[in-house]
Each structure stands twice: as structure tokens, then as C-alpha cells.
Tab-separated table of C-alpha atoms in Angstrom:
chain	number	residue	atom	x	y	z
A	118	MET	CA	-10.513	4.005	1.826
A	119	PHE	CA	-7.962	6.358	3.311
A	120	GLU	CA	-9.377	8.474	6.134
A	121	TYR	CA	-6.364	10.328	7.543
A	122	LEU	CA	-2.758	11.241	6.697
A	123	LEU	CA	-0.006	13.001	8.657
A	124	LEU	CA	3.501	13.688	7.327
A	125	GLU	CA	6.362	15.164	9.333
A	126	ASP	CA	9.749	15.989	7.781
A	127	PHE	CA	8.838	13.980	4.681
A	128	GLY	CA	10.289	15.173	1.372
A	129	ILE	CA	9.692	18.917	1.160
A	130	PHE	CA	7.028	18.897	3.906
A	131	THR	CA	7.794	20.096	7.421
A	132	ARG	CA	4.307	19.067	8.501
A	133	PHE	CA	1.299	18.084	6.401
A	134	GLN	CA	-2.023	16.936	7.824
A	135	TRP	CA	-4.988	15.715	5.764
A	136	GLN	CA	-7.975	14.966	7.969
A	137	GLU	CA	-10.944	14.494	5.634
A	138	HIS	CA	-10.671	12.140	2.675
A	139	GLN	CA	-13.511	11.660	0.189
A	140	LYS	CA	-14.305	9.280	-2.656
A	141	ILE	CA	-12.597	11.762	-5.013
A	142	ASN	CA	-9.604	13.800	-3.871
A	143	ILE	CA	-7.871	16.334	-6.131
A	144	ILE	CA	-4.456	17.844	-5.399
A	145	ILE	CA	-3.387	21.096	-7.048
A	146	GLY	CA	-0.422	23.415	-6.682
A	147	GLU	CA	2.364	24.937	-8.708
A	148	ASN	CA	5.375	22.865	-9.726
A	149	ASP	CA	7.528	21.567	-6.873
A	150	THR	CA	4.861	21.781	-4.186
A	151	GLY	CA	4.812	18.033	-3.475
A	152	LYS	CA	1.707	16.804	-5.312
A	153	THR	CA	3.371	13.667	-6.679
A	154	TYR	CA	5.157	13.059	-3.368
A	155	ILE	CA	1.787	12.778	-1.614
A	156	LEU	CA	0.272	10.569	-4.312
A	157	LYS	CA	3.235	8.196	-4.238
A	158	LEU	CA	3.270	7.940	-0.458
A	159	LEU	CA	-0.422	7.055	-0.285
A	160	TYR	CA	0.189	4.538	-3.060
A	161	CYS	CA	3.155	2.964	-1.249
A	162	ILE	CA	1.079	2.464	1.895
A	163	ALA	CA	-1.929	0.995	0.067
A	164	LYS	CA	0.039	-1.153	-2.404
A	165	SER	CA	2.324	-2.586	0.269
A	166	LEU	CA	-0.718	-3.574	2.342
A	167	GLU	CA	-2.272	-5.176	-0.742
A	168	GLU	CA	0.913	-7.183	-1.382
A	169	TYR	CA	1.218	-8.076	2.317
A	170	THR	CA	-2.361	-9.375	2.304
A	171	LYS	CA	-1.849	-11.419	-0.873
A	172	GLY	CA	1.583	-12.762	0.144
A	173	SER	CA	1.933	-16.508	0.635
A	174	GLU	CA	3.055	-18.003	3.935
A	175	SER	CA	6.264	-19.149	2.242
A	176	ASP	CA	7.184	-15.492	1.563
A	177	ASN	CA	6.963	-14.713	5.267
A	178	LYS	CA	7.658	-11.026	4.584
A	179	SER	CA	6.497	-8.493	7.125
A	180	TRP	CA	4.631	-5.371	6.099
A	181	LYS	CA	7.673	-3.361	7.196
A	182	GLU	CA	9.870	-5.209	4.679
A	183	ILE	CA	7.365	-4.859	1.840
A	184	LEU	CA	6.776	-1.172	2.614
A	185	SER	CA	10.533	-0.483	2.771
A	186	GLU	CA	11.056	-2.035	-0.671
A	187	LYS	CA	8.047	-0.243	-2.123
A	188	ILE	CA	9.181	3.194	-0.925
A	189	PHE	CA	12.746	2.521	-2.125
A	190	TRP	CA	11.733	1.520	-5.673
A	191	VAL	CA	8.940	4.095	-6.033
A	192	TYR	CA	10.960	7.100	-4.839
A	193	GLN	CA	14.349	5.808	-6.064
A	194	PRO	CA	16.323	8.022	-3.642
A	195	SER	CA	19.755	9.339	-4.517
A	196	LYS	CA	22.746	7.629	-2.885
A	197	LEU	CA	20.511	4.522	-2.660
A	198	LYS	CA	19.402	5.524	0.849
A	199	LEU	CA	15.867	5.805	2.188
A	200	GLY	CA	17.200	8.544	4.455
A	201	GLU	CA	17.428	10.840	1.418
A	202	ILE	CA	13.620	11.152	1.574
A	203	VAL	CA	13.846	12.832	4.983
A	204	ARG	CA	13.374	16.602	4.658
A	205	LYS	CA	16.614	18.524	4.305
A	206	GLY	CA	17.215	20.058	7.722
A	207	GLY	CA	15.151	17.364	9.436
A	208	ASN	CA	16.497	14.356	11.316
A	209	ARG	CA	13.644	11.882	11.119
A	210	LEU	CA	10.462	11.580	9.092
A	211	ASN	CA	7.202	10.354	10.556
A	212	VAL	CA	4.088	9.132	8.730
A	213	GLU	CA	0.691	8.279	10.204
A	214	ALA	CA	-2.291	7.073	8.188
A	215	GLN	CA	-5.729	5.616	8.721
A	216	LEU	CA	-7.072	3.179	6.151
A	217	GLN	CA	-10.348	1.262	6.404
A	218	GLY	CA	-10.541	2.174	10.079
A	219	ASP	CA	-7.083	0.814	10.942
A	220	GLU	CA	-4.153	3.015	11.951
A	221	TYR	CA	-0.673	2.646	10.455
A	222	SER	CA	2.554	4.498	11.166
A	223	PHE	CA	6.247	4.367	10.360
A	224	SER	CA	9.337	6.516	10.739
A	225	PHE	CA	13.036	6.493	9.881
A	226	GLY	CA	16.025	8.810	10.074
A	227	LYS	CA	18.285	10.488	7.558
A	228	ASP	CA	20.934	7.755	7.929
A	229	THR	CA	18.518	4.908	7.136
A	230	LYS	CA	19.712	2.848	4.190
A	231	ASP	CA	17.147	0.321	2.963
A	232	THR	CA	14.852	-0.743	5.826
A	233	ILE	CA	12.361	1.309	7.826
A	234	THR	CA	13.386	1.295	11.480
A	235	ARG	CA	10.059	1.855	13.239
A	236	CYS	CA	6.817	0.530	11.796
A	237	SER	CA	3.413	-0.489	13.120
A	238	GLU	CA	2.036	-3.958	12.476
A	239	GLY	CA	0.512	-4.568	9.058
A	240	LYS	CA	-3.038	-5.867	8.809
A	241	LYS	CA	-4.575	-8.162	6.207
A	242	ILE	CA	-7.169	-6.020	4.441
A	243	ASN	CA	-9.137	-6.356	1.221
A	244	LEU	CA	-8.014	-3.606	-1.150
A	245	SER	CA	-6.129	-3.004	-4.374
A	246	ALA	CA	-4.089	0.018	-5.415
A	247	LEU	CA	-3.241	1.299	-8.894
A	248	TYR	CA	-1.074	4.248	-9.919
A	249	LEU	CA	-1.261	5.794	-13.392
A	250	PRO	CA	1.869	7.920	-13.900
A	251	THR	CA	2.120	10.945	-16.149
A	252	LYS	CA	4.102	9.181	-18.868
A	253	GLU	CA	2.344	6.814	-21.251
A	254	ILE	CA	3.697	3.253	-20.930
A	255	LEU	CA	2.119	1.190	-23.706
A	256	THR	CA	4.584	2.121	-26.466
A	257	ALA	CA	7.603	1.232	-24.308
A	258	PHE	CA	5.844	-1.593	-22.447
A	259	GLU	CA	8.501	-4.296	-22.950
A	260	ALA	CA	11.449	-1.926	-22.452
A	261	ILE	CA	10.066	-0.748	-19.111
A	262	ALA	CA	9.419	-4.337	-18.045
A	263	THR	CA	12.996	-5.324	-18.920
A	264	ILE	CA	14.492	-2.447	-16.915
A	265	ASN	CA	12.442	-3.346	-13.848
A	266	GLU	CA	12.304	-7.144	-14.020
A	267	GLN	CA	15.719	-8.103	-15.359
A	268	LEU	CA	18.128	-5.211	-14.851
A	269	ARG	CA	16.651	-3.954	-11.545
A	270	ILE	CA	18.097	-0.480	-11.982
A	271	PHE	CA	16.685	2.981	-11.350
A	272	GLY	CA	14.892	4.593	-14.275
A	273	PHE	CA	11.163	3.989	-14.443
A	274	ASP	CA	9.946	3.844	-10.849
A	275	GLN	CA	7.977	0.878	-9.574
A	276	THR	CA	4.588	2.463	-10.219
A	277	TYR	CA	5.272	1.667	-13.892
A	278	GLN	CA	6.134	-1.958	-13.200
A	279	ASP	CA	3.108	-2.434	-10.953
A	280	LEU	CA	0.903	-1.009	-13.716
A	281	ILE	CA	2.468	-3.352	-16.277
A	282	GLN	CA	1.678	-6.323	-14.030
A	283	ALA	CA	-1.931	-5.143	-13.753
A	284	LEU	CA	-2.263	-4.760	-17.539
A	285	ARG	CA	-0.986	-8.312	-18.045
A	286	VAL	CA	-3.997	-9.741	-16.212
A	287	PRO	CA	-6.266	-11.307	-18.867
A	288	SER	CA	-9.739	-9.861	-19.326
A	289	SER	CA	-12.548	-11.702	-17.621
A	290	LEU	CA	-15.229	-13.379	-19.727
A	291	LYS	CA	-17.829	-12.668	-17.053
A	292	LYS	CA	-20.153	-9.753	-17.637
A	293	LEU	CA	-19.299	-6.651	-15.647
A	294	ASP	CA	-21.772	-4.990	-13.321
A	295	LYS	CA	-23.971	-2.550	-15.238
A	296	PRO	CA	-22.360	0.703	-13.972
A	297	LEU	CA	-18.915	-0.478	-15.104
A	298	GLU	CA	-20.291	-1.823	-18.383
A	299	ASP	CA	-21.924	1.562	-19.048
A	300	ILE	CA	-18.571	3.303	-18.507
A	301	LEU	CA	-16.898	1.049	-21.079
A	302	VAL	CA	-19.701	1.546	-23.622
A	303	ASN	CA	-19.470	5.335	-23.307
A	304	LEU	CA	-15.698	5.335	-23.798
A	305	HIS	CA	-15.893	2.912	-26.721
A	306	THR	CA	-18.377	5.297	-28.343
A	307	LEU	CA	-16.084	8.271	-27.720
A	308	PHE	CA	-12.979	6.699	-29.275
A	309	GLN	CA	-14.638	4.212	-31.651
A	310	GLY	CA	-12.249	1.456	-30.605
A	311	GLU	CA	-10.569	-0.442	-27.795
A	312	LEU	CA	-7.222	-1.719	-26.575
A	313	SER	CA	-6.382	-5.383	-27.124
A	314	VAL	CA	-3.450	-7.693	-26.355
A	315	GLU	CA	-1.926	-9.829	-29.101
A	316	LYS	CA	0.801	-12.129	-27.805
A	317	THR	CA	3.014	-9.760	-25.794
A	318	ARG	CA	2.074	-6.461	-27.435
A	319	PHE	CA	-0.839	-4.059	-27.263
A	320	VAL	CA	-2.810	-2.976	-30.328
A	321	PHE	CA	-5.707	-0.565	-30.744
A	322	LYS	CA	-8.683	-2.017	-32.636
A	323	ARG	CA	-11.094	0.220	-34.518
A	324	GLY	CA	-13.572	-1.895	-36.440
A	325	ARG	CA	-11.521	-4.380	-38.475
A	326	GLU	CA	-8.416	-2.231	-38.405
A	327	LYS	CA	-5.524	-2.672	-35.975
A	328	TYR	CA	-2.974	-0.042	-34.996
A	329	ASP	CA	0.368	-0.424	-33.245
A	330	MET	CA	0.797	1.718	-30.151
A	331	SER	CA	3.223	3.987	-32.008
A	332	GLN	CA	0.343	4.930	-34.354
A	333	VAL	CA	-2.161	5.733	-31.608
A	334	ALA	CA	-2.645	9.150	-30.017
A	335	GLU	CA	-1.292	9.487	-26.474
A	336	GLY	CA	-4.656	10.515	-25.068
A	337	ILE	CA	-6.371	7.431	-26.465
A	338	LYS	CA	-3.657	5.213	-24.992
A	339	LYS	CA	-4.074	6.810	-21.578
A	340	ILE	CA	-7.828	6.261	-21.378
A	341	SER	CA	-7.494	2.816	-22.975
A	342	ILE	CA	-5.357	1.781	-20.005
A	343	LEU	CA	-8.266	2.562	-17.692
A	344	THR	CA	-10.760	0.655	-19.829
A	345	THR	CA	-8.419	-2.359	-19.917
A	346	LEU	CA	-8.073	-2.333	-16.126
A	347	ILE	CA	-11.854	-2.192	-15.749
A	348	ARG	CA	-12.312	-5.014	-18.232
A	349	ASN	CA	-9.826	-7.311	-16.470
A	350	ARG	CA	-11.426	-6.423	-13.115
A	351	THR	CA	-8.293	-4.884	-11.656
A	352	ILE	CA	-10.300	-1.698	-11.126
A	353	LYS	CA	-13.270	-2.722	-9.021
A	354	GLU	CA	-15.033	-1.904	-5.774
A	355	GLY	CA	-12.379	-1.370	-3.101
A	356	THR	CA	-9.690	-0.145	-5.506
A	357	ILE	CA	-7.754	3.008	-4.643
A	358	LEU	CA	-6.793	4.700	-7.914
A	359	PHE	CA	-4.018	7.292	-8.154
A	360	LEU	CA	-3.625	9.464	-11.259
A	361	ASP	CA	-0.791	11.922	-11.861
A	362	GLU	CA	-1.859	14.660	-14.293
A	363	PRO	CA	-4.206	12.376	-16.280
A	364	GLU	CA	-5.197	15.290	-18.539
A	365	THR	CA	-1.793	15.305	-20.271
A	366	ASN	CA	-2.218	14.989	-24.077
A	367	LEU	CA	-6.017	14.906	-23.821
A	368	HIS	CA	-8.370	17.124	-25.826
A	369	PRO	CA	-10.805	19.080	-23.575
A	370	ARG	CA	-13.679	16.870	-24.790
A	371	ALA	CA	-11.736	13.784	-23.721
A	372	ILE	CA	-10.824	15.419	-20.391
A	373	ILE	CA	-14.517	15.927	-19.638
A	374	ALA	CA	-15.235	12.293	-20.572
A	375	LEU	CA	-12.382	11.140	-18.327
A	376	CYS	CA	-13.725	13.143	-15.383
A	377	GLU	CA	-17.199	11.697	-15.866
A	378	MET	CA	-15.674	8.217	-16.032
A	379	LEU	CA	-13.743	8.759	-12.793
A	380	PHE	CA	-16.833	10.156	-11.082
A	381	ALA	CA	-18.794	7.060	-12.149
A	382	LEU	CA	-16.026	4.830	-10.756
A	383	SER	CA	-16.204	6.660	-7.427
A	384	GLN	CA	-19.910	5.796	-7.240
A	385	VAL	CA	-19.166	2.045	-7.400
A	386	GLY	CA	-16.639	2.036	-4.558
A	387	VAL	CA	-13.363	3.217	-6.131
A	388	GLN	CA	-11.478	5.882	-4.161
A	389	ILE	CA	-9.623	8.338	-6.394
A	390	TYR	CA	-6.629	10.592	-5.811
A	391	MET	CA	-5.341	12.770	-8.605
A	392	ALA	CA	-2.915	15.623	-9.155
A	393	THR	CA	-3.726	18.125	-11.884
A	394	HIS	CA	-2.817	21.463	-13.451
A	395	SER	CA	-5.953	21.537	-15.622
A	396	TYR	CA	-8.743	24.099	-15.388
A	397	PHE	CA	-10.986	21.680	-17.319
A	398	VAL	CA	-10.449	18.906	-14.754
A	399	LEU	CA	-11.081	21.230	-11.839
A	400	LYS	CA	-14.181	22.844	-13.356
A	401	GLN	CA	-15.733	19.571	-14.489
A	402	PHE	CA	-15.371	18.024	-11.035
A	403	GLU	CA	-16.832	21.146	-9.436
A	404	LEU	CA	-19.857	20.852	-11.748
A	405	LEU	CA	-20.214	17.132	-10.990
A	406	ALA	CA	-19.973	17.759	-7.241
A	407	ARG	CA	-22.636	20.470	-7.334
A	408	ARG	CA	-24.910	18.632	-9.774
A	409	HIS	CA	-24.914	15.380	-7.770
A	410	GLN	CA	-24.381	16.967	-4.323
A	411	GLN	CA	-21.326	14.775	-3.756
A	412	ASN	CA	-18.310	15.689	-1.634
A	413	ILE	CA	-15.131	16.114	-3.694
A	414	GLN	CA	-12.076	17.160	-1.713
A	415	LEU	CA	-9.700	19.750	-3.143
A	416	CYS	CA	-6.229	19.933	-1.595
A	417	CYS	CA	-4.461	23.194	-2.537
A	418	LEU	CA	-0.690	23.287	-1.972
A	419	GLU	CA	1.223	26.555	-1.957
A	420	ARG	CA	4.904	27.278	-1.467
A	421	LEU	CA	5.467	30.078	1.028
A	422	GLU	CA	8.293	29.739	3.584
A	423	ASN	CA	7.249	26.121	3.827
A	424	ILE	CA	4.553	24.255	1.925
A	425	SER	CA	1.129	25.396	3.146
A	426	VAL	CA	-2.130	23.574	2.461
A	427	LYS	CA	-5.803	24.506	2.281
A	428	PHE	CA	-8.736	22.129	1.816
A	429	HIS	CA	-12.049	22.846	0.089
A	430	ASN	CA	-15.167	20.864	-0.762
A	431	LEU	CA	-16.033	21.397	-4.447
A	432	LYS	CA	-19.686	20.730	-3.637
A	433	GLU	CA	-19.641	24.207	-2.092
A	434	GLY	CA	-18.210	25.830	-5.218
A	435	MET	CA	-14.828	26.721	-6.662
A	436	PRO	CA	-12.398	28.412	-4.250
A	437	ASP	CA	-9.707	30.869	-5.279
A	438	ASN	CA	-6.674	28.947	-6.482
A	439	PRO	CA	-3.671	29.424	-8.829
A	440	ILE	CA	-5.317	27.569	-11.740
A	441	ILE	CA	-8.363	29.844	-11.682
A	442	ASP	CA	-6.169	32.913	-11.136
A	443	ALA	CA	-4.111	32.103	-14.245
A	444	SER	CA	-7.289	31.588	-16.308
A	445	ILE	CA	-8.708	34.933	-15.142
A	446	GLN	CA	-5.412	36.666	-15.917
A	447	LEU	CA	-5.500	35.364	-19.501
A	448	TYR	CA	-9.087	36.573	-19.907
A	449	GLU	CA	-8.218	40.025	-18.533
A	450	ASP	CA	-5.196	40.274	-20.853
A	451	ASP	CA	-7.453	39.410	-23.788
A	452	VAL	CA	-10.027	42.071	-22.806
A	453	ARG	CA	-7.264	44.645	-22.340
A	454	LEU	CA	-5.936	43.989	-25.846
A	455	ASP	CA	-9.427	44.360	-27.321
A	456	LEU	CA	-9.913	47.683	-25.545
A	457	GLN	CA	-6.589	48.949	-26.873
A	458	ALA	CA	-7.441	48.017	-30.466
């Protein structure tokens, strides 16, 4: 699990410090406040350490090399320079993180091209990292794979390719632990079907009927990705799961089911980071935190002169935030119209 994060002159952040990380961490803020930037950075650190740990001796790649490549292909900076990620007006970015009790750091300047200049030593640790981007990938699965594997050009960032590789892992025949099996049963009941692989393509099975991905609702595809990753044991204890606006294209009933699923995953050792604009997501996690007396960290980003940040524990209730403010404003507008009628 992540335990600490410090960013200096990274992206749009002058300085960002996150001291307390929980099993579930939710990031909110208006557009262009850096939510995805934070998610992707945490992912780059965790995924590069996973790949460094799994790398064969013949690869002989250092963590610095793997991390440099991961940041380059995830952020896809303009002018093909890592230095473009340094904050405009800054000279050098600095990142410090603590993960599973070990400290990691790296930094590079605005003129850096493709390799991080200063980096701590990588450590072999047992973890896996998964990133679910906003866009659905199943319909364009092969096209995305071709762009990333054969053409090696910017377009879909590497979070998509890493997810494709994870989805290609065949499902295990072994029975899952009961908490994970219960999650799958509940979701199968909700959608009355499941995702399946036939040759190189995905289909959605509902009873005896099969549907191509182009015929399946986006929300079903999104949650089916999670069920597939649980079934093939890619999501397991020790996984760090990143989700960017997972509520997109989901009905409120499905959003609530997704939140309950993610909460259940957090109880079996999965650490979760997610960015959201959804009142339903925020409210459901607040209810879960209070009902089960579990710490759920809320990171609220706000653009003032610079990006400011406030942290709240949802176990203690819902703090004031832009999502709630917008919901209240709609309610007040509705009441005002009724009074004028």
C-alpha cells in the first residue's frame, strides 16, 4: 500500500503533499485540477516496481529505466521530452513516495529527454497495479493493442496497453476465496451475464445468447472488466487499483453496486484510488464508511492561485465540496421555481 506522496513542480502542482493513505482513496475537484495526473503518477510508481520485481535477470533493467519508460508512455509528453511534465515556471520536479514501508524518490529537470536523472534504488516487492481509464477499451481492443504493440506511437497511453495485457490472462480454474466469489455472484445477478473470451475477441454471455461488444452497454462493459480481472486473479490481495471516473455511463443503481464491489475488494487487501465527479459515488462511499466505521480518504483539489488540497475522512461525514454544492444549488433552483409557480 502507498503510505505517503510528495510532489514538487510536477505537472500543474507547485507542491502537493498526501500524508495519510487509506484502503480507499477518492480524489475530487473541478476539471483541470490534476486528479488524473495524481492517479497516473501513483500508477507509474507502483507498476514500474511490479515490472522491476518480475523482470528476468536477462533484462537487467534498473528501476530507473523502467520508471522512465513508464512515465514517458503513460503521460506521452509533447515534444517527446519528459521535461515537459515539469511545471511551467519550474526548473526541476521532485517526487517522494512511501510504499509498503519503503521510501522511493526521483527528480528530473525541464531539459530531460527520456531518462530520469536522479532516482533512488528500486526494491523487489510483492504487488500488482491496475489502471482502469475513463474510456471503455473492449470494443476497440485489437486496435488499441496494434497502436501500442506494433506502431509504438502516441494515442492511447500505456495504461490501456497494460490493461489489455491483464485482460489477456486466462481465467483460473481454481475456486476463488469466498469474499471474491461473493462479489462475482452479486454482479452476475445484477447484469444477468458475464464477459467471455472467444479466440481473440470478447463477447458478453447472457444465458445461451452471445453479444458482440458493440451490442453491449458501456456500463456493463466497464464492470465486466473488473469481474474478468477478479476471475483471472489479476485483482487479488496486494493489488493497487486505480479508477478514473468509473461512474461514466453507469446508471445510479449500477454505480451503487460498483461502490459496494470496490468496498468489498478493499476488505480483502486491495488498495483503491479513484477520481470522480459523481455525487452518487461520493455519497455511497460516505454511507459505507459510516456504516462499517472504515476510514475512506477524500482528497479535495481546488484551483485558486495554485492548486490547493484538503483531506477528509468520510467516516466522519461528508465535508463541504464542489460536488455537494452543485447538488444543493440544483435543489434550491428547483424549490425556487416551485415557489414562483
